[in-house]
Short mmCIF file of C-alpha atoms in Angstrom, two decimals:
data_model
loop_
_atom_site.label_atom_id
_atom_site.label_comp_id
_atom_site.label_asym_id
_atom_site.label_seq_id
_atom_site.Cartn_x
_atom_site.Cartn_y
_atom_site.Cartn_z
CA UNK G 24 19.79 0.53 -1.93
CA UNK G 25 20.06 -0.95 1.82
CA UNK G 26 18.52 0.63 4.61
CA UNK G 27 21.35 1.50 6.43
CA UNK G 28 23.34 3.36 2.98
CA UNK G 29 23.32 6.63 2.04
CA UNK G 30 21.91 7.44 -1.26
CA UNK G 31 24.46 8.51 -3.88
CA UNK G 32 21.86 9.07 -6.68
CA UNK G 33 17.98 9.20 -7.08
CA UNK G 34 16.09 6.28 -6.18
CA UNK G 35 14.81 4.48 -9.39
CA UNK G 36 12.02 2.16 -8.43
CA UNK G 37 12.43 -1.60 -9.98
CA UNK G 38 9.61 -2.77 -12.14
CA UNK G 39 8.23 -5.89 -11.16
CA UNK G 40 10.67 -9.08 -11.04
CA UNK G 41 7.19 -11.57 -11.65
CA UNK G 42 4.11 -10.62 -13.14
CA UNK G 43 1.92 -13.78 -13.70
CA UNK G 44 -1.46 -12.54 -13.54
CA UNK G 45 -4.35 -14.99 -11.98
CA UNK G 46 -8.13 -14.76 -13.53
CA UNK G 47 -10.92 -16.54 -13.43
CA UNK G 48 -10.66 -18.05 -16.94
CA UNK G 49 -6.98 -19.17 -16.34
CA UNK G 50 -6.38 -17.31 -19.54
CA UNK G 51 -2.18 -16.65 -18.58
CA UNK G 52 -2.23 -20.05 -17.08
CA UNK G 53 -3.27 -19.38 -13.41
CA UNK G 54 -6.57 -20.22 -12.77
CA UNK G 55 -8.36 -17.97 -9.96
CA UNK G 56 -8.97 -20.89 -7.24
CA UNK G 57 -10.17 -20.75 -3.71
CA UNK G 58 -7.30 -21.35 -1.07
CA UNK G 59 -4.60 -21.92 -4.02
CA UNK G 60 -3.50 -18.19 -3.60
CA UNK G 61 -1.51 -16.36 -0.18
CA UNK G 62 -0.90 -12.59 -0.42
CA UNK G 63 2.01 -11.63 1.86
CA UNK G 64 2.46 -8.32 2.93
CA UNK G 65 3.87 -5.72 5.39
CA UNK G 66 0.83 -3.33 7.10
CA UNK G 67 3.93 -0.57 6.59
CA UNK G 68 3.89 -0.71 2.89
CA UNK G 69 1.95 1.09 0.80
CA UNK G 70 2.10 -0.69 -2.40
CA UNK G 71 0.96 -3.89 -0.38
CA UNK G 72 -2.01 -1.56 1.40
CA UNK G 73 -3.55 -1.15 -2.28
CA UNK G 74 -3.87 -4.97 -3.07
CA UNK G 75 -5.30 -5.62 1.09
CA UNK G 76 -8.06 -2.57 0.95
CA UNK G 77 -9.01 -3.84 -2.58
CA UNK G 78 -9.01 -7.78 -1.55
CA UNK G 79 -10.91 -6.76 1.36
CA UNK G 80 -13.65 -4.22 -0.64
CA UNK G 81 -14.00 -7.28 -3.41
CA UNK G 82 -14.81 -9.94 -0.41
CA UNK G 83 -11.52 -11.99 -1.36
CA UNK G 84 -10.39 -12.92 2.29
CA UNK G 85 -12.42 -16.02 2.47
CA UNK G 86 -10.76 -16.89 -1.05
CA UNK G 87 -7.04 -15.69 -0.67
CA UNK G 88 -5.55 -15.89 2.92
CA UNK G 89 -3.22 -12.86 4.47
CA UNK G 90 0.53 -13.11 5.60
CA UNK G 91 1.84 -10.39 7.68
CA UNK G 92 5.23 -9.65 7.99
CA UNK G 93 7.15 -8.26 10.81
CA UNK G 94 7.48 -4.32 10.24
CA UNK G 95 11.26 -3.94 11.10
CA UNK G 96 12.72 -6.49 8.74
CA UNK G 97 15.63 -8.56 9.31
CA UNK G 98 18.99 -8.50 8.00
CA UNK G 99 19.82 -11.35 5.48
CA UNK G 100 23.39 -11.05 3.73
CA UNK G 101 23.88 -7.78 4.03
CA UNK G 102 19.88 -6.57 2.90
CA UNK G 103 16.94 -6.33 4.51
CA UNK G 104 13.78 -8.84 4.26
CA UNK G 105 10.55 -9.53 5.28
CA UNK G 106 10.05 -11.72 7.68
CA UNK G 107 7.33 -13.51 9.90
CA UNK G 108 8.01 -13.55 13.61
CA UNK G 109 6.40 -14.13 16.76
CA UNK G 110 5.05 -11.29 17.49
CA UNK G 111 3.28 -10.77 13.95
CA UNK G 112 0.98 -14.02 14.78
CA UNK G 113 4.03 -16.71 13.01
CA UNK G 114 4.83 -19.59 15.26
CA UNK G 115 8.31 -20.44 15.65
CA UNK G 116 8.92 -16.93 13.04
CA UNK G 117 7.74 -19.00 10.14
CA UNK G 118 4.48 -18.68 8.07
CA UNK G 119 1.76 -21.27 9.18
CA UNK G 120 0.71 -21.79 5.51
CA UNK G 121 3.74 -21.17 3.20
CA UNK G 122 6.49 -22.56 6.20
CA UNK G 123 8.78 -19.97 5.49
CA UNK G 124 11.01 -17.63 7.36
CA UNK G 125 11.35 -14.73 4.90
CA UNK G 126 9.62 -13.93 1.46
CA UNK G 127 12.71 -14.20 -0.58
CA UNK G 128 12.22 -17.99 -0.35
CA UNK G 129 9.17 -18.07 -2.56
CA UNK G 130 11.56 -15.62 -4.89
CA UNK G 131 13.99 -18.27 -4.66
CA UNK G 132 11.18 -21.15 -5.47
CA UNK G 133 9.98 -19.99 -8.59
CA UNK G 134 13.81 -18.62 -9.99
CA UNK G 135 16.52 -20.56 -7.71
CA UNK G 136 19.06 -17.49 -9.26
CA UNK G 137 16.87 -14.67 -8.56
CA UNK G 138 19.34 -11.81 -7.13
CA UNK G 139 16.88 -8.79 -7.48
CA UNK G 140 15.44 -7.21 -4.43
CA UNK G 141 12.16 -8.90 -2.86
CA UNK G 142 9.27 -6.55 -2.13
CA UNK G 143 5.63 -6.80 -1.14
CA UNK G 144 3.25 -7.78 -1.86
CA UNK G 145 3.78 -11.39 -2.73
CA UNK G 146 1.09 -13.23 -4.04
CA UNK G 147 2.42 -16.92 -3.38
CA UNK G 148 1.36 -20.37 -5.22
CA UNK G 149 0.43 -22.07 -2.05
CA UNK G 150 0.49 -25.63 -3.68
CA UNK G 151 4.41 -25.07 -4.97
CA UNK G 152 5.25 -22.26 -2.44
CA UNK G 153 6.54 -20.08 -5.66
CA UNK G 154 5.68 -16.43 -5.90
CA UNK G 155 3.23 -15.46 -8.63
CA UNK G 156 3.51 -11.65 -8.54
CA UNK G 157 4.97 -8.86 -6.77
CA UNK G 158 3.19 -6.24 -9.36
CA UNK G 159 0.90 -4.70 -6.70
CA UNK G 160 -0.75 -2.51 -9.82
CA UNK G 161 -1.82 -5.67 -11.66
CA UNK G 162 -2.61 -7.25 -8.66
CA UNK G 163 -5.24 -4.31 -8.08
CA UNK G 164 -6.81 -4.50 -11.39
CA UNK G 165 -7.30 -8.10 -11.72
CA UNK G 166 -8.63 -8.13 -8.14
CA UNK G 167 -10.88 -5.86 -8.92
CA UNK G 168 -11.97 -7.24 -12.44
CA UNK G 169 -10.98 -10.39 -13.15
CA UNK G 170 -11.92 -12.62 -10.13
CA UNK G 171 -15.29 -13.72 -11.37
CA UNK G 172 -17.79 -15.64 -9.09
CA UNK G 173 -15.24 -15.46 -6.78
CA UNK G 174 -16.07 -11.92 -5.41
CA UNK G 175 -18.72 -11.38 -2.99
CA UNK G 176 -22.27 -10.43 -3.42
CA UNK G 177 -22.66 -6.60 -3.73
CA UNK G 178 -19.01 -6.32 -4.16
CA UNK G 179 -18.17 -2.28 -5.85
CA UNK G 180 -17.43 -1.89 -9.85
CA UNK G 181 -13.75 -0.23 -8.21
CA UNK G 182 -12.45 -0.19 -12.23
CA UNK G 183 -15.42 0.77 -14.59
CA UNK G 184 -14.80 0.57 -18.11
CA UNK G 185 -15.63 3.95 -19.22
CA UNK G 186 -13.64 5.64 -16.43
CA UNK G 187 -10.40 3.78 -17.09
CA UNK G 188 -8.53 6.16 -19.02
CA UNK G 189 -9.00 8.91 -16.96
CA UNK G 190 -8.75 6.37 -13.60
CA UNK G 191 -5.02 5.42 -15.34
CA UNK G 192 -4.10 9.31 -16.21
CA UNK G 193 -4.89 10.73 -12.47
CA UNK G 194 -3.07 7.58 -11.32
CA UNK G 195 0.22 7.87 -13.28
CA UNK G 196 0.32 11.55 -12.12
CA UNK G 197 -0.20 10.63 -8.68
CA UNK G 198 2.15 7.71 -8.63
CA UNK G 199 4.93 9.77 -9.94
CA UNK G 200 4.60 13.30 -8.45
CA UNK G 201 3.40 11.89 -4.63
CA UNK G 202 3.21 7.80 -4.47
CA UNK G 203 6.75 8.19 -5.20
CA UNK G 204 7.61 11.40 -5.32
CA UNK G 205 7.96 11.20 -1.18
CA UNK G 206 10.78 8.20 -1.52
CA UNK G 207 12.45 10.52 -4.04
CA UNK G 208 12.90 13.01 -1.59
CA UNK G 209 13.21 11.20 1.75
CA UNK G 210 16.08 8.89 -0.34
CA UNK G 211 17.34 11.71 -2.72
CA UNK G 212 20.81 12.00 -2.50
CA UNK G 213 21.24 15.91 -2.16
CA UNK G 214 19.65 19.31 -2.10
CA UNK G 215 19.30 19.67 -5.25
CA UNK G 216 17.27 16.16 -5.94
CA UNK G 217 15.30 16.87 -2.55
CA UNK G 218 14.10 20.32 -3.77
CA UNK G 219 12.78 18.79 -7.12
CA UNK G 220 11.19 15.86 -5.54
CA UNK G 221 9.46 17.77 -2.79
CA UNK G 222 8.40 20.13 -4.81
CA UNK G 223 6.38 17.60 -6.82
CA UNK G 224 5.34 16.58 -3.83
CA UNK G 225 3.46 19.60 -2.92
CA UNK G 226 2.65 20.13 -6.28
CA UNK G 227 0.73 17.26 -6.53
CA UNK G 228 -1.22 17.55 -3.35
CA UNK G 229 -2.11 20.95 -4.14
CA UNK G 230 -3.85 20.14 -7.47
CA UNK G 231 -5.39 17.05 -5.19
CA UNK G 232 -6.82 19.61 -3.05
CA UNK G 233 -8.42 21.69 -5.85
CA UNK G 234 -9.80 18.59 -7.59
CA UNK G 235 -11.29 17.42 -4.35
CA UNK G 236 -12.97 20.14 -3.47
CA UNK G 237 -16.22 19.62 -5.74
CA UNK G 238 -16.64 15.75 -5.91
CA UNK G 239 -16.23 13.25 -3.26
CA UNK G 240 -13.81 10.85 -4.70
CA UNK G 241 -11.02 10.99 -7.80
CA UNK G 242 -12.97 9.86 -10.67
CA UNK G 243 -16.94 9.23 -10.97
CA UNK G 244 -19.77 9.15 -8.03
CA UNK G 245 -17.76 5.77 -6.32
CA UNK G 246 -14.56 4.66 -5.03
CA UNK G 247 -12.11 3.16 -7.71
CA UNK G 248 -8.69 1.99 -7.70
CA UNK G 249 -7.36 5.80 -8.18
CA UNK G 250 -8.47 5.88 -4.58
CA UNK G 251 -7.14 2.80 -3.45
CA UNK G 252 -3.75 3.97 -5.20
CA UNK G 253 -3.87 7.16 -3.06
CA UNK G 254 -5.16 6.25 0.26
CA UNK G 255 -2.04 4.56 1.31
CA UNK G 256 -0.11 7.63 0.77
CA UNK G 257 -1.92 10.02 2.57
CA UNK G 258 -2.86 7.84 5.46
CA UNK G 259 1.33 7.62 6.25
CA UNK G 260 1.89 10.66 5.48
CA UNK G 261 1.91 12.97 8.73
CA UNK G 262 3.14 9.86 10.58
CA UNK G 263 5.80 9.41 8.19
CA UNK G 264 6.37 11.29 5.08
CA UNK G 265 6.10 14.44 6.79
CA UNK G 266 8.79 14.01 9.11
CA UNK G 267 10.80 11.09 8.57
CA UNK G 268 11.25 12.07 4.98
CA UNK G 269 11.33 15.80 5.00
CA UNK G 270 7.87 16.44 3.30
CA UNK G 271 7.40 18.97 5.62
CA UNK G 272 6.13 22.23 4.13
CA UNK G 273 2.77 21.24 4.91
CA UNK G 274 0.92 18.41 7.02
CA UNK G 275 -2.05 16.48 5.26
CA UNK G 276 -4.06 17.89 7.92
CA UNK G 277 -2.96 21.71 7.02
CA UNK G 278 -4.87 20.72 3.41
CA UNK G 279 -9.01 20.97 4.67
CA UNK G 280 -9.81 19.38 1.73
CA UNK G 281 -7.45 16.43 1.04
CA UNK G 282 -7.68 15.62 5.11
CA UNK G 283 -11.35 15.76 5.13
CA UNK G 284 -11.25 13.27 1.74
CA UNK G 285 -8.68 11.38 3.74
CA UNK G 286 -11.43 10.67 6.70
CA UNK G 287 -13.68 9.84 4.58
CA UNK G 288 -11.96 6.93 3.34
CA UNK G 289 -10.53 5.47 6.52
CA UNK G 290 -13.93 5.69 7.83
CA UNK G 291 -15.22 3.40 5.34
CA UNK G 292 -15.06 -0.13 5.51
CA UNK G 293 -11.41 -1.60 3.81
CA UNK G 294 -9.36 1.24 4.36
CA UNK G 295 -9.18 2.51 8.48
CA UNK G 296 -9.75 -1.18 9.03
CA UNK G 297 -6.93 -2.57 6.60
CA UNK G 298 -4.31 0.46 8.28
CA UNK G 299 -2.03 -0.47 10.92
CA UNK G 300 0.03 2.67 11.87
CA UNK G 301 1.60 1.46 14.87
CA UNK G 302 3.26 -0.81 11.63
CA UNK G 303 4.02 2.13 9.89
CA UNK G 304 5.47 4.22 12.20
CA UNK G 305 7.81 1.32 13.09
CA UNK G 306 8.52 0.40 9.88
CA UNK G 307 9.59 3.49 8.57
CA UNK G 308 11.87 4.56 11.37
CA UNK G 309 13.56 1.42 12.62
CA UNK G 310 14.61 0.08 9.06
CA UNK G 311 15.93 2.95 7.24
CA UNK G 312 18.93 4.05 9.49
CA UNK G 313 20.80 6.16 7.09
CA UNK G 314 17.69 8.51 7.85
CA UNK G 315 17.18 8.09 11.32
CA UNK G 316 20.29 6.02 12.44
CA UNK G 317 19.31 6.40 16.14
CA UNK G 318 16.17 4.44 15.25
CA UNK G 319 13.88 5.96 17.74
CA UNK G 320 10.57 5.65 16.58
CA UNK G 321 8.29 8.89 16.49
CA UNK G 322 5.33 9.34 18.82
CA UNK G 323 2.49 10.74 17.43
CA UNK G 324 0.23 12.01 15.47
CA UNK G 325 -2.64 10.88 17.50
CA UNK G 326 -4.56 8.06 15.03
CA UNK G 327 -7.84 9.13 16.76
CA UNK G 328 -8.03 12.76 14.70
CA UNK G 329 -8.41 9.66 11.56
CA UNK G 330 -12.28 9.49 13.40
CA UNK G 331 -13.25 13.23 13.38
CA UNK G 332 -16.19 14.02 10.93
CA UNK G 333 -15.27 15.01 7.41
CA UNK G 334 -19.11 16.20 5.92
CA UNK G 335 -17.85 14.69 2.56
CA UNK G 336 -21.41 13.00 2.11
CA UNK G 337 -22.55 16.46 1.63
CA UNK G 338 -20.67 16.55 -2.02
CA UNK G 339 -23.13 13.28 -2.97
CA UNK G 340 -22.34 10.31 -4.53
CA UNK G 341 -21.44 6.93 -2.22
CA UNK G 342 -18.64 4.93 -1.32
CA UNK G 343 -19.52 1.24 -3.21
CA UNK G 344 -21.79 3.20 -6.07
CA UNK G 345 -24.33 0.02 -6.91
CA UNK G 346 -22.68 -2.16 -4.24
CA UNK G 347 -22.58 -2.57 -1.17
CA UNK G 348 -20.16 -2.23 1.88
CA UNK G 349 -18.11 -5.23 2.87
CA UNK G 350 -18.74 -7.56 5.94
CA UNK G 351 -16.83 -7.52 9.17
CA UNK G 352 -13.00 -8.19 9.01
CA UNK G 353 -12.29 -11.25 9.66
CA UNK G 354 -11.22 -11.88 13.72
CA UNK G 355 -7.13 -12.75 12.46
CA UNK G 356 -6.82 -9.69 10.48
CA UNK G 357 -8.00 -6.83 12.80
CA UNK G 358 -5.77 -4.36 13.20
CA UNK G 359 -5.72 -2.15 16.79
CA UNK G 360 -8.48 0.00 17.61
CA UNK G 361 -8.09 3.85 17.54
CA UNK G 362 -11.18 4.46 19.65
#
């Protein structure tokens, strides 16, 4: 569906058009290398957000290097795309690594008759320019597991082996009833599809709130990638979700619990410092003009409640469990200050 077209059935989210996966071993035929690798992504998005906090928790930025793209997208034949521009750090609006203009040209690399739609993230081949994956959930995982030596010192155990069936049961609820249950009802197509989706919605974030409210984080004493998985979601969500696409029976911050858990995350290291929401503010309502066709981005909420104390350390537990918390970010990929 374009941006500017109004919805005429449910949104049905794609599965991933390319899924090589990259390890250490080389096992699927992509070796995990320093400097071969470029993940491009929007700040807006939150399926790119889970593969940047993760990259950033596992030490990864001095092994893959970060593309931004600009948040409002530019029209190409009729859809839109992400682009680099000026004014997201890309001389002359093209990539300084990859030399493109827009991401659909590493699409077009690896499958010159690709027609699909071209999301992010995009982890790009840097030595042939072709795209490697745009399967953010895989991307997470093997991140988080499969990197090797390449990880830092210290860096968190964000996919333990005995939690992963309950880590991939609390995740496929999430994902369905509030990842993307909040595109289901800001895109659904009538009443009746907006009352089922938003109900989910709420459903979901109500259970959250009970499940929250005894233990610090989703599943075990640390943060794994069934927090990474939520994060992004609740971090747009008053800025976004709650008005822009009608979630609006409560705000995150009516929910004590969930908005306290929410704090605590963005005040760690690789989440508040990997969230741009000047980005997702502008993303959200500048692109999709059948929802907000006069494109006047919204105001508030004022980032700087994201600082507040939340007194989840008093539950126990720790952020990195038996690591340790990532360095500083690196001086090209700071995002503004909400101080």
């Amino acid at each position: 569906m374009r941006a500017n077209e109004i919805p005429t059935e449910e949104i049905k989210r794609a599965p991933a058009a390319f899924t090589d996966r990259v390890t250490a071993d080389g096992r699927f035929g992509r070796p995990a290398e320093p400097g071969r690798y470029r993940l491009v992504v929007s700040r807006a998005c939150p399926w790119a957000h889970r593969v940047v906090i993760t990259r950033r928790l596992m030490g990864l930025e001095r092994v893959v290097s970060l593309a931004v793209t600009d948040p409002r997208q530019e029209i190409i034949e009729g859809d839109p795309h992400w682009v680099f521009t000026e004014e997201t750090g890309s001389p002359g609006g093209r990539d300084p690594v990859l030399g493109i203009h827009a991401l659909r040209e590493a699409y077009l690399a690896r499958d010159p008759h690709y027609t699909g739609g071209v999301s992010v993230p995009g982890f790009v081949d840097v030595d042939d320019g072709h795209l490697v994956s745009n399967d953010f959930d895989r991307l997470v995982k093997d991140m988080a597991t499969e990197w090797g030596a390449l990880v830092r010192e210290g860096a968190p155990d964000l996919y333990p082996e005995a939690l992963r069936a309950e880590i991939d049961a609390l995740s496929g609820k999430i994902y369905t009833d509030l990842n993307n249950g909040v595109y289901r009802a800001g895109f659904a197509p009538d009443q009746e599809h907006y009352d089922a989706a938003v109900a989910d919605v709420f459903a979901r974030l109500d259970a959250l709130e009970e499940h929250l409210s005894t233990r610090r984080y989703l599943v075990g004493d640390s943060i794994t990638v069934a927090d990474i998985g939520l994060f992004p979601t609740l971090v747009r969500f008053d800025a976004a979700y709650h008005g822009h696409f009608k979630c609006n029976i409560r705000k995150l911050s009516e929910y004590p619990v969930l908005w306290a858990y929410a704090r605590d995350l963005f005040q760690t290291p690789g989440f508040g410092d990997t969230t741009n929401l000047d980005h997702v503010r502008t993303h959200y309502y500048w692109v999709h003009t059948a929802i907000n066709p006069t494109r006047i981005i919204a105001a508030g909420p004022d980032p700087r409640r994201w600082l507040t104390a939340h007194h989840r350390e008093e539950l126990g537990g720790g952020p990195f469990g038996a690591g340790t918390a990532p360095g500083p970010v690196p001086a090209g990929e700071r995002v503004p200050d909400l101080a």
